Amino acid sequence: MKKDLLSIDDLTTDEILLVLDTAEAMREIGQRPIKKVPTLRGKTIVNLFYEPSTRTRTSFEIAEKRLSADTLNIAVATSSVLKGETLVDTAMNLEAMAPDMIVMRHASSGAAHLLSRVCRSRIINAGDGMHEHPTQALLDAFTIREHKKRIDGLKVAIVGDLLHSRVLRSNVLLLTRLGADVWVSGPPTFTPHGIERFGVHVSPRIDQAVADADVIMMLRIQQERLNGAFIPSLREYFTTFGMTGDRIARAKPDVIIMHPGPMNRGVEIASDVADGPYSVILEQVANGVAVRMAVLYLLAGGAEAD
Ligand code: CP
């Protein structure tokens, strides 16, 4: 694999499949009484999160500890970032202490690419602005493959705030590469111009997008990124685009419902759907640990790191 993981485009199709296959083996480690292997002993990994995170930060830290890496969490709220230090200066100061990898989340699209240019350490993009969230797409693909035993030929409907979603971008790149028939649906104000050029079907009618779907992936309304009037009201949004039992009935009988989290219950997804029999949302979270273990292991050199 390349030095860094910044985008799904950094991975060949064979490398994507290698990550998914390696994650199968990594999941087995998490089922042992002692959930630890010495693979990354002596490696130092810095988790640098400039934006809030529950799932990604925690699962990277658990993955690092299961592989015996030395981990360090930089809490931006208590760092010199608050005194005006730039991202590059922060990164160069961390570099001076010779970490092996930096896992970074940042509100600006392209921030991980900037770090990649100035750092010797390996950089893993844990979400950059509205751009990409590659490990989320990998864990989503792992979860889909686990349930459906394939990705090629599946109808995957991705519904919600398409415009602001880094999860959408990474999933579209990954799922189309693996042969899925990807449909996207959202209000016109949430639909990026020209998105069909990425090889997806676009429908403003959710019922068309979810008809006979094998997988429905709901996206969060990103209230923190809404600077303008994109939707008349959250109540109307739920009526038009919210995932309900009635809408699930249009999909395949064995459809799975996914959501990257955090969820806005009653906005993009009804509570009974989020907690219902079709939901694999907590499985996605569990699979995040195995997939991030696989990414860390492979970036560290795979078998050569053993
Ligand atoms: N899916 C995801 O990125 O969740 P967090 O923001 O909690 O990390």
PDB file of C-alpha atoms and ligand atoms in Angstrom, residues 52-57 105 133 136 166 260-262, ligand 1:
ATOM      1  CA  PRO A  52     -15.776  15.712  17.529  1.00  0.00           C
ATOM      2  CA  SER A  53     -15.927  11.956  17.025  1.00  0.00           C
ATOM      3  CA  THR A  54     -17.295   9.025  18.985  1.00  0.00           C
ATOM      4  CA  ARG A  55     -17.019   6.011  16.671  1.00  0.00           C
ATOM      5  CA  THR A  56     -13.929   6.782  14.568  1.00  0.00           C
ATOM      6  CA  ARG A  57     -11.642   8.016  17.343  1.00  0.00           C
ATOM      7  CA  ARG A 105      -9.887  14.291  11.468  1.00  0.00           C
ATOM      8  CA  HIS A 133     -13.891   9.314   5.110  1.00  0.00           C
ATOM      9  CA  GLN A 136     -15.910   4.498   7.030  1.00  0.00           C
ATOM     10  CA  ARG A 166     -17.751  12.788   3.128  1.00  0.00           C
ATOM     11  CA  PRO A 260     -22.608   5.898   9.712  1.00  0.00           C
ATOM     12  CA  GLY A 261     -23.734   7.786  12.829  1.00  0.00           C
ATOM     13  CA  PRO A 262     -24.295   9.953  14.675  1.00  0.00           C
TER      14      PRO A 262
HETATM   15  N1   CP B   1     -19.169   7.655  11.464  1.00  0.00           N
HETATM   16  C1   CP B   1     -18.404   8.569  12.111  1.00  0.00           C
HETATM   17  O1   CP B   1     -17.462   9.128  11.540  1.00  0.00           O
HETATM   18  O2   CP B   1     -18.773   8.797  13.405  1.00  0.00           O
HETATM   19  P1   CP B   1     -17.978   9.752  14.409  1.00  0.00           P
HETATM   20  O3   CP B   1     -18.152  11.164  13.926  1.00  0.00           O
HETATM   21  O4   CP B   1     -18.580   9.521  15.768  1.00  0.00           O
HETATM   22  O5   CP B   1     -16.530   9.354  14.355  1.00  0.00           O
END
